[in-house]
Coordinates of C-alpha atoms in Angstrom, one line a residue:
Chain A
M1 CA 0.0 0.0 0.0
T2 CA 1.3 3.4 -0.9
K3 CA 1.9 6.1 1.8
I4 CA -1.4 8.1 1.6
P5 CA -3.8 5.1 1.6
K6 CA -1.9 3.6 4.5
L7 CA -2.2 6.8 6.6
E8 CA -5.8 7.1 5.6
N9 CA -6.4 3.5 6.8
I10 CA -4.8 4.3 10.1
T11 CA -7.0 7.4 10.4
I12 CA -10.2 5.3 9.9
Q13 CA -9.2 3.0 12.8
V14 CA -8.3 6.1 14.9
R15 CA -11.9 7.4 14.3
R16 CA -13.3 4.1 15.4
D17 CA -11.2 4.3 18.6
I18 CA -12.4 7.8 19.3
V19 CA -16.1 7.1 19.0
R20 CA -15.8 3.8 20.8
M21 CA -13.9 5.4 23.7
V22 CA -16.2 8.3 24.1
H23 CA -19.4 6.1 23.7
D24 CA -18.2 3.6 26.3
N25 CA -18.0 6.3 29.0
N26 CA -20.8 8.5 27.7
S27 CA -18.3 11.3 28.1
G28 CA -15.4 12.9 26.3
H29 CA -14.9 15.1 23.2
P30 CA -15.4 13.4 19.9
G31 CA -15.9 16.5 17.6
G32 CA -12.4 18.0 17.9
S33 CA -10.8 14.6 18.1
L34 CA -12.3 13.5 14.8
G35 CA -11.5 16.9 13.2
C36 CA -7.8 16.4 14.0
A37 CA -7.5 12.7 13.3
E38 CA -5.7 13.1 9.9
F39 CA -3.3 15.7 11.3
M40 CA -2.4 13.6 14.3
V41 CA -1.9 10.5 12.2
A42 CA 0.3 12.5 9.7
L43 CA 2.4 13.8 12.6
Y44 CA 3.0 10.5 14.4
F45 CA 3.1 8.1 11.4
E46 CA 5.0 10.2 8.9
V47 CA 6.3 13.7 9.9
M48 CA 7.8 13.5 13.4
N49 CA 11.0 11.8 14.2
H50 CA 10.1 10.1 17.5
D51 CA 10.7 7.0 19.6
K52 CA 7.9 4.9 21.0
N53 CA 10.3 3.8 23.7
F54 CA 9.4 6.8 25.7
K55 CA 11.9 9.1 27.4
M56 CA 10.6 12.1 29.2
D57 CA 13.5 14.4 28.2
G58 CA 12.9 13.6 24.5
I59 CA 16.5 14.6 23.6
G60 CA 17.2 14.1 19.9
E61 CA 13.5 13.6 19.2
D62 CA 10.7 15.8 17.8
I63 CA 8.3 16.5 20.6
F64 CA 4.5 17.1 20.4
Y65 CA 2.3 18.9 23.0
L66 CA -1.4 18.9 22.9
S67 CA -2.5 22.2 24.3
N68 CA -6.2 21.6 23.7
G69 CA -6.1 18.6 26.0
H70 CA -9.8 17.8 25.7
I71 CA -9.2 16.1 22.4
S72 CA -7.3 13.5 24.3
P73 CA -9.1 10.5 22.6
V74 CA -7.3 11.2 19.3
W75 CA -4.0 11.5 21.0
Y76 CA -4.4 8.4 23.1
S77 CA -5.5 6.4 20.0
V78 CA -2.5 7.7 17.9
L79 CA 0.0 7.0 20.7
A80 CA -1.3 3.5 21.2
R81 CA -1.5 2.7 17.5
S82 CA 2.2 4.0 17.3
G83 CA 3.2 1.5 19.9
Y84 CA 3.7 3.8 23.0
F85 CA 1.4 1.6 25.0
S86 CA -1.0 -1.3 24.4
V87 CA -4.1 -0.5 22.3
S88 CA -6.1 -2.6 24.9
E89 CA -5.5 0.2 27.4
L90 CA -7.7 2.5 25.3
A91 CA -10.6 0.6 26.9
T92 CA -9.7 2.3 30.2
F93 CA -10.3 5.8 29.0
R94 CA -11.9 8.1 31.6
K95 CA -12.5 5.1 33.9
L96 CA -11.4 4.8 37.6
N97 CA -7.7 3.9 38.1
S98 CA -6.9 4.6 34.4
R99 CA -3.8 6.3 33.1
L100 CA -6.0 7.7 30.3
Q101 CA -7.4 10.6 32.2
G102 CA -10.2 12.7 30.7
H103 CA -7.5 15.3 30.0
P104 CA -3.9 14.2 29.4
A105 CA -1.8 13.7 32.6
T106 CA 1.7 12.6 33.4
E107 CA 1.1 11.5 36.9
E108 CA 0.8 7.8 36.2
G109 CA 3.6 7.8 33.6
L110 CA 1.5 7.3 30.5
E111 CA 4.1 6.9 27.7
G112 CA 4.0 9.7 25.2
I113 CA 2.6 12.4 27.5
R114 CA 5.1 15.0 28.7
M115 CA 2.8 17.6 30.2
S116 CA -0.7 17.8 31.6
S117 CA -3.1 19.9 29.6
G118 CA -6.8 20.7 29.7
S119 CA -6.8 24.1 31.3
L120 CA -6.5 26.0 28.1
G121 CA -3.9 28.4 26.7
Q122 CA -0.8 26.9 28.3
G123 CA 0.7 24.6 25.7
L124 CA 2.5 27.2 23.6
S125 CA 4.5 28.5 26.6
V126 CA 5.4 25.0 27.5
A127 CA 6.5 24.2 24.0
L128 CA 8.7 27.4 23.9
G129 CA 10.5 26.3 27.0
T130 CA 11.2 22.9 25.4
C131 CA 12.4 24.7 22.2
Q132 CA 14.9 26.7 24.3
A133 CA 16.0 23.6 26.1
K134 CA 16.6 22.0 22.7
K135 CA 18.7 24.9 21.6
L136 CA 20.8 24.7 24.8
N137 CA 21.3 21.0 24.1
N138 CA 22.3 21.6 20.5
D139 CA 19.4 19.4 19.6
N140 CA 18.1 20.1 16.1
S141 CA 14.8 18.4 16.4
I142 CA 11.4 20.3 16.3
V143 CA 8.6 20.9 18.8
Y144 CA 5.1 20.6 17.4
T145 CA 1.9 21.8 19.1
L146 CA -1.8 21.7 18.5
H147 CA -4.2 24.4 19.8
G148 CA -7.9 24.9 19.5
D149 CA -8.9 28.1 17.6
G150 CA -11.2 29.1 20.5
E151 CA -8.3 28.4 22.8
L152 CA -6.5 31.5 21.3
Q153 CA -9.0 33.6 23.3
E154 CA -6.8 32.8 26.3
G155 CA -4.4 35.7 26.9
Q156 CA -1.4 33.6 27.8
N157 CA -1.2 32.5 24.1
W158 CA -0.4 36.0 23.1
E159 CA 2.3 36.3 25.7
A160 CA 3.9 33.3 24.2
I161 CA 3.3 34.4 20.6
M162 CA 5.1 37.7 21.4
Y163 CA 8.0 35.9 23.2
A164 CA 8.6 33.4 20.3
A165 CA 8.9 36.1 17.6
G166 CA 10.9 38.5 19.8
N167 CA 13.4 35.7 20.7
K168 CA 13.5 34.1 17.3
V169 CA 12.3 30.7 18.5
D170 CA 12.4 29.0 15.1
N171 CA 12.3 25.3 16.1
I172 CA 8.5 25.3 16.7
I173 CA 5.6 24.4 14.4
A174 CA 2.4 25.3 16.1
T175 CA -0.9 24.2 14.5
V176 CA -4.3 25.8 15.1
D177 CA -7.3 23.5 14.7
Y178 CA -9.2 26.1 12.8
N179 CA -12.7 24.5 12.8
Q180 CA -14.2 27.9 13.8
K181 CA -16.3 26.3 16.5
Q182 CA -16.3 26.3 20.3
I183 CA -18.5 24.9 23.1
D184 CA -21.1 27.7 23.1
G185 CA -21.3 28.0 19.3
S186 CA -19.4 29.4 16.4
L187 CA -16.3 31.5 17.0
E188 CA -18.0 34.3 15.2
D189 CA -20.9 34.2 17.7
V190 CA -18.9 33.6 20.9
L191 CA -16.0 35.9 20.4
P192 CA -14.9 36.8 16.8
M193 CA -11.2 36.3 16.4
G194 CA -10.8 38.5 13.3
D195 CA -8.1 37.8 10.9
L196 CA -5.9 35.2 12.6
K197 CA -3.3 35.1 9.8
A198 CA -2.9 38.9 10.0
K199 CA -2.7 38.7 13.8
F200 CA 0.1 36.1 13.8
E201 CA 2.0 37.9 11.0
A202 CA 1.7 41.2 12.9
F203 CA 3.3 39.4 15.9
G204 CA 6.2 38.3 13.6
W205 CA 5.3 34.7 12.9
M206 CA 5.5 32.9 9.6
V207 CA 1.9 31.6 8.8
F208 CA 0.8 28.7 6.6
E209 CA -2.8 28.3 5.8
E210 CA -4.2 24.9 4.8
E211 CA -7.8 24.9 3.8
R212 CA -8.0 21.1 3.2
G213 CA -7.2 20.2 6.8
N214 CA -8.8 16.8 6.6
D215 CA -7.0 15.8 3.4
M216 CA -4.0 13.7 4.2
E217 CA -1.9 14.7 1.2
S218 CA -2.5 18.4 1.9
I219 CA -1.6 18.0 5.6
L220 CA 1.7 16.3 4.7
N221 CA 2.5 19.0 2.2
V222 CA 1.8 21.8 4.6
L223 CA 3.8 20.2 7.4
N224 CA 6.7 19.5 5.1
A225 CA 6.6 23.0 3.8
A226 CA 6.6 24.3 7.4
K227 CA 9.4 22.1 8.4
S228 CA 11.6 23.4 5.6
E229 CA 11.1 27.0 7.0
T230 CA 12.3 26.1 10.5
K231 CA 15.7 27.3 11.7
K232 CA 15.3 30.6 9.8
G233 CA 14.7 33.0 12.6
K234 CA 10.9 32.9 12.7
P235 CA 8.3 30.8 14.7
I236 CA 5.9 29.0 12.4
V237 CA 2.1 28.5 12.7
I238 CA -0.2 26.5 10.5
L239 CA -3.9 27.5 10.4
L240 CA -5.4 24.2 9.6
Y241 CA -9.0 24.5 8.5
T242 CA -10.7 21.3 9.7
E243 CA -14.2 20.0 10.0
M244 CA -15.2 19.2 13.5
G245 CA -16.6 15.6 13.7
N246 CA -15.0 14.7 10.3
G247 CA -15.7 11.2 9.1
V248 CA -19.0 10.8 11.0
D249 CA -21.7 12.5 8.9
Y250 CA -24.1 13.5 11.7
M251 CA -21.2 15.1 13.8
M252 CA -20.1 17.3 10.9
G253 CA -21.3 20.9 10.4
T254 CA -22.2 21.6 14.0
H255 CA -20.6 22.4 17.3
K256 CA -22.9 20.1 19.2
W257 CA -20.5 17.2 19.3
H258 CA -17.7 19.2 21.0
G259 CA -18.2 17.4 24.3
S260 CA -21.0 14.9 24.0
A261 CA -21.0 11.2 23.4
P262 CA -22.9 9.1 20.8
N263 CA -25.6 6.7 22.1
D264 CA -25.7 3.0 21.0
E265 CA -27.5 3.7 17.8
Q266 CA -25.4 6.7 16.9
L267 CA -22.2 4.6 17.6
E268 CA -23.3 2.0 15.2
I269 CA -23.9 4.6 12.5
A270 CA -20.4 6.1 13.1
L271 CA -18.8 2.7 13.0
S272 CA -20.6 1.7 9.8
Q273 CA -19.1 4.8 8.2
N274 CA -15.6 3.8 9.3
E275 CA -15.0 0.0 8.7
E276 CA -12.4 -1.6 10.9
T277 CA -8.9 -1.5 9.3
L278 CA -6.3 -2.4 12.0
G279 CA -8.5 -4.2 14.5
D280 CA -10.5 -2.7 17.3
Y281 CA -9.0 -2.6 20.8
Chain B
M1 CA 24.7 42.8 63.4
E2 CA 25.2 42.8 59.6
M3 CA 22.0 43.8 57.8
K4 CA 21.3 42.2 54.4
D5 CA 18.3 41.5 52.2
T6 CA 17.2 37.9 51.7
R7 CA 16.7 38.5 48.0
S8 CA 20.4 39.2 47.7
G9 CA 21.0 35.8 49.3
F10 CA 18.9 34.3 46.4
G11 CA 21.0 36.2 43.9
A12 CA 24.2 35.0 45.4
G13 CA 23.0 31.5 45.5
L14 CA 21.9 31.6 41.9
T15 CA 25.3 33.0 40.9
E16 CA 27.0 30.1 42.6
L17 CA 24.7 27.6 40.9
G18 CA 25.6 29.2 37.6
Q19 CA 29.1 28.1 38.1
T20 CA 28.5 24.7 39.6
N21 CA 25.5 23.3 37.8
E22 CA 25.3 23.7 34.0
N23 CA 21.6 22.5 34.0
V24 CA 20.4 25.5 36.0
V25 CA 18.6 28.1 33.9
A26 CA 16.8 31.2 35.1
L27 CA 13.8 33.1 33.9
C28 CA 12.7 36.5 34.9
A29 CA 9.6 38.7 34.2
D30 CA 11.2 42.1 34.0
L31 CA 12.4 42.3 37.6
T32 CA 16.0 41.2 37.2
G33 CA 17.3 44.0 39.4
S34 CA 14.8 43.5 42.1
L35 CA 15.4 39.8 42.2
K36 CA 19.2 40.2 42.1
M37 CA 19.4 38.0 39.0
G38 CA 21.6 40.3 37.1
D39 CA 24.9 38.6 37.9
F40 CA 23.6 35.2 36.6
A41 CA 22.2 36.9 33.5
T42 CA 25.5 38.6 32.7
K43 CA 27.6 35.5 33.3
H44 CA 25.3 33.1 31.6
P45 CA 23.3 34.9 28.9
D46 CA 22.4 31.7 27.1
R47 CA 20.9 30.2 30.2
F48 CA 18.9 33.3 31.2
F49 CA 15.5 34.0 29.7
Q50 CA 14.0 37.4 30.0
V51 CA 10.3 36.9 29.3
G52 CA 9.0 40.4 29.8
I53 CA 5.9 41.2 31.9
A54 CA 4.3 37.9 31.1
E55 CA 4.4 35.6 34.2
A56 CA 2.0 33.0 32.8
N57 CA 4.3 32.5 29.8
M58 CA 7.3 32.3 32.2
I59 CA 5.8 29.5 34.3
G60 CA 4.8 27.5 31.2
M61 CA 8.2 28.0 29.7
A62 CA 9.9 26.9 32.9
A63 CA 7.8 23.7 32.9
G64 CA 8.8 23.1 29.2
L65 CA 12.5 23.6 29.9
T66 CA 12.5 20.7 32.3
V67 CA 11.7 18.5 29.3
G68 CA 15.2 18.5 28.0
G69 CA 16.8 18.2 31.5
K70 CA 17.0 21.8 32.6
I71 CA 16.5 23.0 36.2
P72 CA 14.6 26.3 35.8
F73 CA 14.5 29.0 38.5
T74 CA 11.8 31.6 37.9
G75 CA 12.1 35.0 39.5
T76 CA 9.5 37.7 40.1
F77 CA 7.6 39.2 43.1
A78 CA 5.7 36.7 45.3
N79 CA 2.4 38.0 44.2
F80 CA 3.1 37.4 40.5
S81 CA 4.8 34.1 41.3
T82 CA 1.7 32.6 42.9
A83 CA -1.7 34.2 42.7
R84 CA -1.3 35.5 39.2
V85 CA -0.2 32.2 37.8
Y86 CA -1.8 29.7 40.1
D87 CA -3.5 27.6 37.4
Q88 CA -0.4 27.5 35.4
I89 CA 1.6 26.2 38.3
R90 CA -1.1 23.8 39.2
Q91 CA -1.4 22.2 35.8
T92 CA 2.1 22.4 34.3
I93 CA 4.3 22.2 37.4
S94 CA 2.5 20.6 40.3
Y95 CA 0.2 18.1 38.5
S96 CA 2.9 17.5 35.9
E97 CA 5.5 17.0 38.6
K98 CA 8.1 19.3 36.9
N99 CA 11.4 20.2 38.5
V100 CA 10.8 23.9 38.6
K101 CA 12.0 26.3 41.4
I102 CA 9.6 29.2 41.8
C103 CA 11.6 31.9 43.5
A104 CA 9.5 34.7 44.9
S105 CA 10.8 38.0 46.3
H106 CA 9.1 40.9 48.0
A107 CA 6.8 38.6 50.0
G108 CA 4.7 40.0 52.8
L109 CA 4.2 43.4 54.4
T110 CA 7.9 44.3 54.4
L111 CA 7.7 45.0 50.7
G112 CA 6.6 48.3 52.2
E113 CA 5.6 51.5 50.3
D114 CA 4.3 49.8 47.2
G115 CA 1.3 48.8 49.3
A116 CA -1.3 46.0 49.5
T117 CA -1.5 45.2 45.7
H118 CA 2.0 43.9 46.0
Q119 CA 2.2 42.7 49.6
T120 CA 1.2 39.0 49.1
L121 CA 0.2 37.4 52.4
E122 CA -1.6 34.4 51.0
D123 CA 1.2 32.7 49.0
I124 CA 2.3 30.1 51.5
G125 CA -1.3 28.9 51.8
M126 CA -1.8 28.7 48.1
M127 CA 1.5 26.9 47.5
K128 CA 1.3 24.4 50.3
M129 CA -2.1 23.3 49.1
L130 CA -0.6 22.1 45.8
P131 CA 0.2 18.3 46.0
G132 CA 4.0 17.7 45.9
M133 CA 5.0 21.3 46.3
V134 CA 7.8 22.1 48.7
V135 CA 7.4 25.5 50.5
I136 CA 10.5 27.2 51.9
N137 CA 10.7 30.6 53.7
P138 CA 14.3 31.2 54.9
C139 CA 15.0 33.8 57.6
D140 CA 18.1 35.8 56.4
Y141 CA 20.6 36.3 53.7
N142 CA 22.9 33.4 54.5
Q143 CA 20.0 30.9 54.8
T144 CA 18.3 32.1 51.6
K145 CA 21.6 31.6 49.8
A146 CA 22.0 28.1 51.2
A147 CA 18.4 27.2 50.4
T148 CA 18.7 28.4 46.8
I149 CA 21.7 26.2 46.3
A150 CA 20.1 23.2 48.1
I151 CA 16.9 23.2 46.1
A152 CA 18.8 22.7 42.8
D153 CA 19.8 19.2 44.1
Y154 CA 16.2 18.3 45.1
V155 CA 14.2 16.9 42.2
G156 CA 10.6 18.3 42.2
P157 CA 8.7 21.5 42.4
V158 CA 9.8 24.1 45.1
Y159 CA 8.4 27.4 46.2
L160 CA 11.1 29.6 47.7
R161 CA 9.9 32.7 49.4
F162 CA 12.0 35.7 50.4
G163 CA 11.8 39.4 50.9
R164 CA 12.9 42.9 50.1
P165 CA 14.3 44.8 53.1
K166 CA 17.6 44.5 54.8
V167 CA 17.3 42.4 57.9
P168 CA 19.8 40.9 60.4
N169 CA 22.0 38.3 58.9
F170 CA 22.5 36.0 61.9
T171 CA 22.7 32.4 60.7
P172 CA 26.0 30.8 59.8
K173 CA 27.7 31.6 56.5
N174 CA 27.9 28.6 54.1
Q175 CA 25.5 26.6 56.3
D176 CA 24.3 23.2 55.2
F177 CA 20.6 23.6 54.3
K178 CA 18.4 20.6 54.7
I179 CA 14.9 20.8 53.2
G180 CA 12.3 20.0 55.8
K181 CA 14.6 20.1 58.8
A182 CA 13.6 22.5 61.6
L183 CA 16.4 24.4 63.3
H184 CA 16.6 24.8 67.1
L185 CA 17.9 28.3 67.8
E186 CA 17.3 28.5 71.5
E187 CA 16.4 25.7 74.0
G188 CA 13.6 26.4 76.5
T189 CA 11.1 24.7 78.7
D190 CA 8.0 27.1 79.1
V191 CA 6.8 27.8 75.6
S192 CA 7.8 26.7 72.0
I193 CA 8.0 29.6 69.5
F194 CA 7.9 28.3 65.9
A195 CA 8.8 31.1 63.5
T196 CA 9.4 31.4 59.8
G197 CA 11.1 34.0 57.5
H198 CA 11.6 37.5 58.9
L199 CA 9.8 36.6 62.1
V200 CA 12.6 34.3 63.2
W201 CA 14.7 37.3 64.2
Q202 CA 11.7 38.8 66.1
A203 CA 11.3 35.5 67.9
L204 CA 14.9 35.6 69.0
E205 CA 14.4 39.1 70.4
A206 CA 11.3 38.0 72.2
Q207 CA 13.2 35.1 73.7
I208 CA 15.7 37.5 75.2
E209 CA 13.0 39.7 76.8
L210 CA 11.0 36.7 78.0
K211 CA 14.2 35.3 79.7
K212 CA 14.6 38.6 81.5
Q213 CA 11.1 38.1 82.8
G214 CA 11.9 34.6 83.9
I215 CA 10.2 32.7 81.1
S216 CA 12.2 30.1 79.2
A217 CA 11.2 30.1 75.5
E218 CA 12.3 27.6 73.0
V219 CA 12.8 29.1 69.5
I220 CA 12.7 26.9 66.4
N221 CA 13.2 28.2 62.9
I222 CA 10.7 26.4 60.6
H223 CA 12.3 27.4 57.3
T224 CA 10.4 24.6 55.5
I225 CA 6.6 24.9 55.9
K226 CA 6.1 21.9 53.7
P227 CA 7.1 19.2 54.3
L228 CA 6.8 20.2 58.0
D229 CA 9.3 18.8 60.5
N230 CA 6.5 17.0 62.5
N231 CA 9.0 15.3 64.9
A232 CA 10.9 18.4 65.9
I233 CA 7.6 20.2 66.6
L234 CA 6.1 17.4 68.6
E235 CA 9.3 16.8 70.6
S236 CA 9.4 20.5 71.5
V237 CA 5.7 20.7 72.4
K238 CA 5.9 17.6 74.6
K239 CA 8.4 19.5 76.7
T240 CA 6.9 23.0 76.8
K241 CA 3.2 22.2 76.5
C242 CA 2.3 25.5 74.8
V243 CA 3.0 27.1 71.4
V244 CA 3.4 30.4 69.6
T245 CA 3.6 30.6 65.8
A246 CA 5.0 33.6 64.1
E247 CA 5.0 34.5 60.4
E248 CA 4.6 37.4 57.9
H249 CA 1.5 35.8 56.3
Q250 CA -2.2 35.4 56.8
M251 CA -3.3 33.3 59.7
N252 CA -5.4 31.3 57.3
G253 CA -3.2 29.0 55.4
G254 CA 0.1 29.8 56.9
L255 CA 2.7 28.2 59.2
G256 CA 0.4 28.5 62.3
D257 CA -2.4 26.8 60.4
S258 CA -0.1 23.8 59.5
I259 CA 1.2 23.5 63.1
A260 CA -2.4 23.7 64.5
Q261 CA -3.4 20.9 62.2
L262 CA -0.5 18.7 63.3
L263 CA -1.1 19.4 67.0
S264 CA -4.9 18.9 66.9
R265 CA -4.3 15.5 65.4
E266 CA -1.3 14.4 67.5
L267 CA -1.0 16.5 70.6
P268 CA -3.7 19.0 71.3
T269 CA -2.0 22.0 72.9
P270 CA -2.7 25.7 73.6
L271 CA -1.5 27.7 70.6
E272 CA -1.4 31.4 69.8
M273 CA -0.7 32.8 66.3
V274 CA 1.2 35.9 65.4
A275 CA 0.1 36.5 61.8
M276 CA -2.0 38.8 59.7
N277 CA -5.6 38.6 60.9
D278 CA -7.6 38.5 57.7
S279 CA -6.7 41.9 56.3
F280 CA -4.7 43.5 53.5
G281 CA -1.6 45.6 54.2
E282 CA -1.0 49.2 53.1
S283 CA 1.8 51.6 52.1
G284 CA 4.4 52.5 54.7
P285 CA 7.9 51.8 55.9
P286 CA 8.4 48.0 56.4
M287 CA 9.0 48.0 60.2
K288 CA 6.2 50.5 60.8
L289 CA 3.9 48.2 59.0
M290 CA 5.0 45.2 61.0
E291 CA 4.3 47.2 64.2
K292 CA 0.9 48.4 63.0
Y293 CA -0.2 44.9 62.0
G294 CA 1.3 43.2 65.1
L295 CA 4.1 41.1 63.6
T296 CA 6.9 42.0 66.0
S297 CA 8.6 40.6 69.1
K298 CA 6.1 42.5 71.2
E299 CA 3.2 40.4 70.0
I300 CA 5.3 37.2 70.3
I301 CA 6.0 38.1 73.9
Q302 CA 2.3 38.8 74.6
S303 CA 1.3 35.6 72.8
A304 CA 3.8 33.5 74.8
K305 CA 2.4 34.7 78.1
K306 CA -1.1 34.0 76.9
A307 CA -0.2 30.5 75.7
I308 CA 1.5 29.8 79.0
S309 CA -1.6 31.0 80.9
R310 CA -3.8 28.5 78.9
K311 CA -1.8 25.4 79.9

């Protein structure tokens, strides 16, 4: 199988994992998780140089931070499917005594997680710290992050955005999940963000826009293009236009599946639209 | 008696760490001069991160620097080191168990003329509530320097609290600082005085006056509020059977609160607290403020007599 179909096959299984995990608990965040499934698969199965034999310091490896921690289902699935921990552990998501907390946590040593997240707006600062540590260590690898678009309403992001440009942090590729939705409704209704591209550029960042944020080939292209612009004195952000709930028809085109779980019948529909490819957990 | 500020002890300790531990890095939010971090910044520009007036970003970056093996020391005023960034500390340092040293100057009333917006008196309480957080409040320059050096060797989050004014520098130079180890400064039999930070000197002055009045006070420096040296406290109280606590902090959530919890569980004992009584401070000269709000040797003496009378 060639590269793109192989990655798409993994994505289908990741979608199944997401809806099954969330359904099983009747809690969790399927919408954003599904919207970022292609991106996360692209990162972990193609773009990043990383080691499934997890080391916290990540020296010599590319590092990923999930700032919008509520889309933990997609991260857990991709980590498990990459071999960081057993896929069977996905069945423990959000249950008592699980390492797979509702929002990502380091406390019980879940492989692949280097920082707790969930309280929004903090991931970019964390990533910049790691970028600076990598520079001190003469480590040429890259730090990747993912942020919600609504998350950019948190002021700490703009402290970090200012710092990164002012200090030429050029070993970061931040991605914004630009689905233009948040819990209470559309970004436009809750708090209009204006022209995000112009905002980042005004702060001194190099901005890539990808309007086909659920198309594997487009995602690989934009990530590779971004990668080739690192180490040139500017921080990089990708505005990735995604479809919340992508791959499950009734979850698309609405913000309503941000944080609600499908019932039994809805699960069956979701699964029928995503036939098993790698084997369910 | 030599007079020196505790923040300069921090600066001197950081300078020494710069030479002895290459993993130590420092971050500051536009208060390099106030925190005495300039020497480290000049000698190690690559390991010093000036973040501007952006404390939330500083805390996040410090957490991120630990991934990569660095030992970050953050520096700003106590208020901006705690209340302003509590959620950041909670999520990315405490819950994530990161090896960050949060170093906080200008704590308490003795910040002085800047007034109540800057005089944090709640920080010990906030920080001791965070799981896994070590909370240290040294009493003078020498002890602050020693504590700064010691926390670099401890793996885990630490809150190090110190102050602005010049105060008596009375503990030994180059002392061996042990986290969590209470220090007996005076032996006594009638009352145990447990003090932290700037109030330790006041406790020693109170002890001299009490001695003149025929009262034998034991003075113990609790430089580490968490973990608390339970054994040292219980051993002293078994002997004296009454307690005074003294601190430049709110009564709620401070050292007195921690000791009261311990004693109510293990050894119920009459206890008096010298602390801020649920109010904010105000502008004024440091020692005048301490007098106005009752945080001096005078109140320690009164409290000792009251505690003894309650035995």
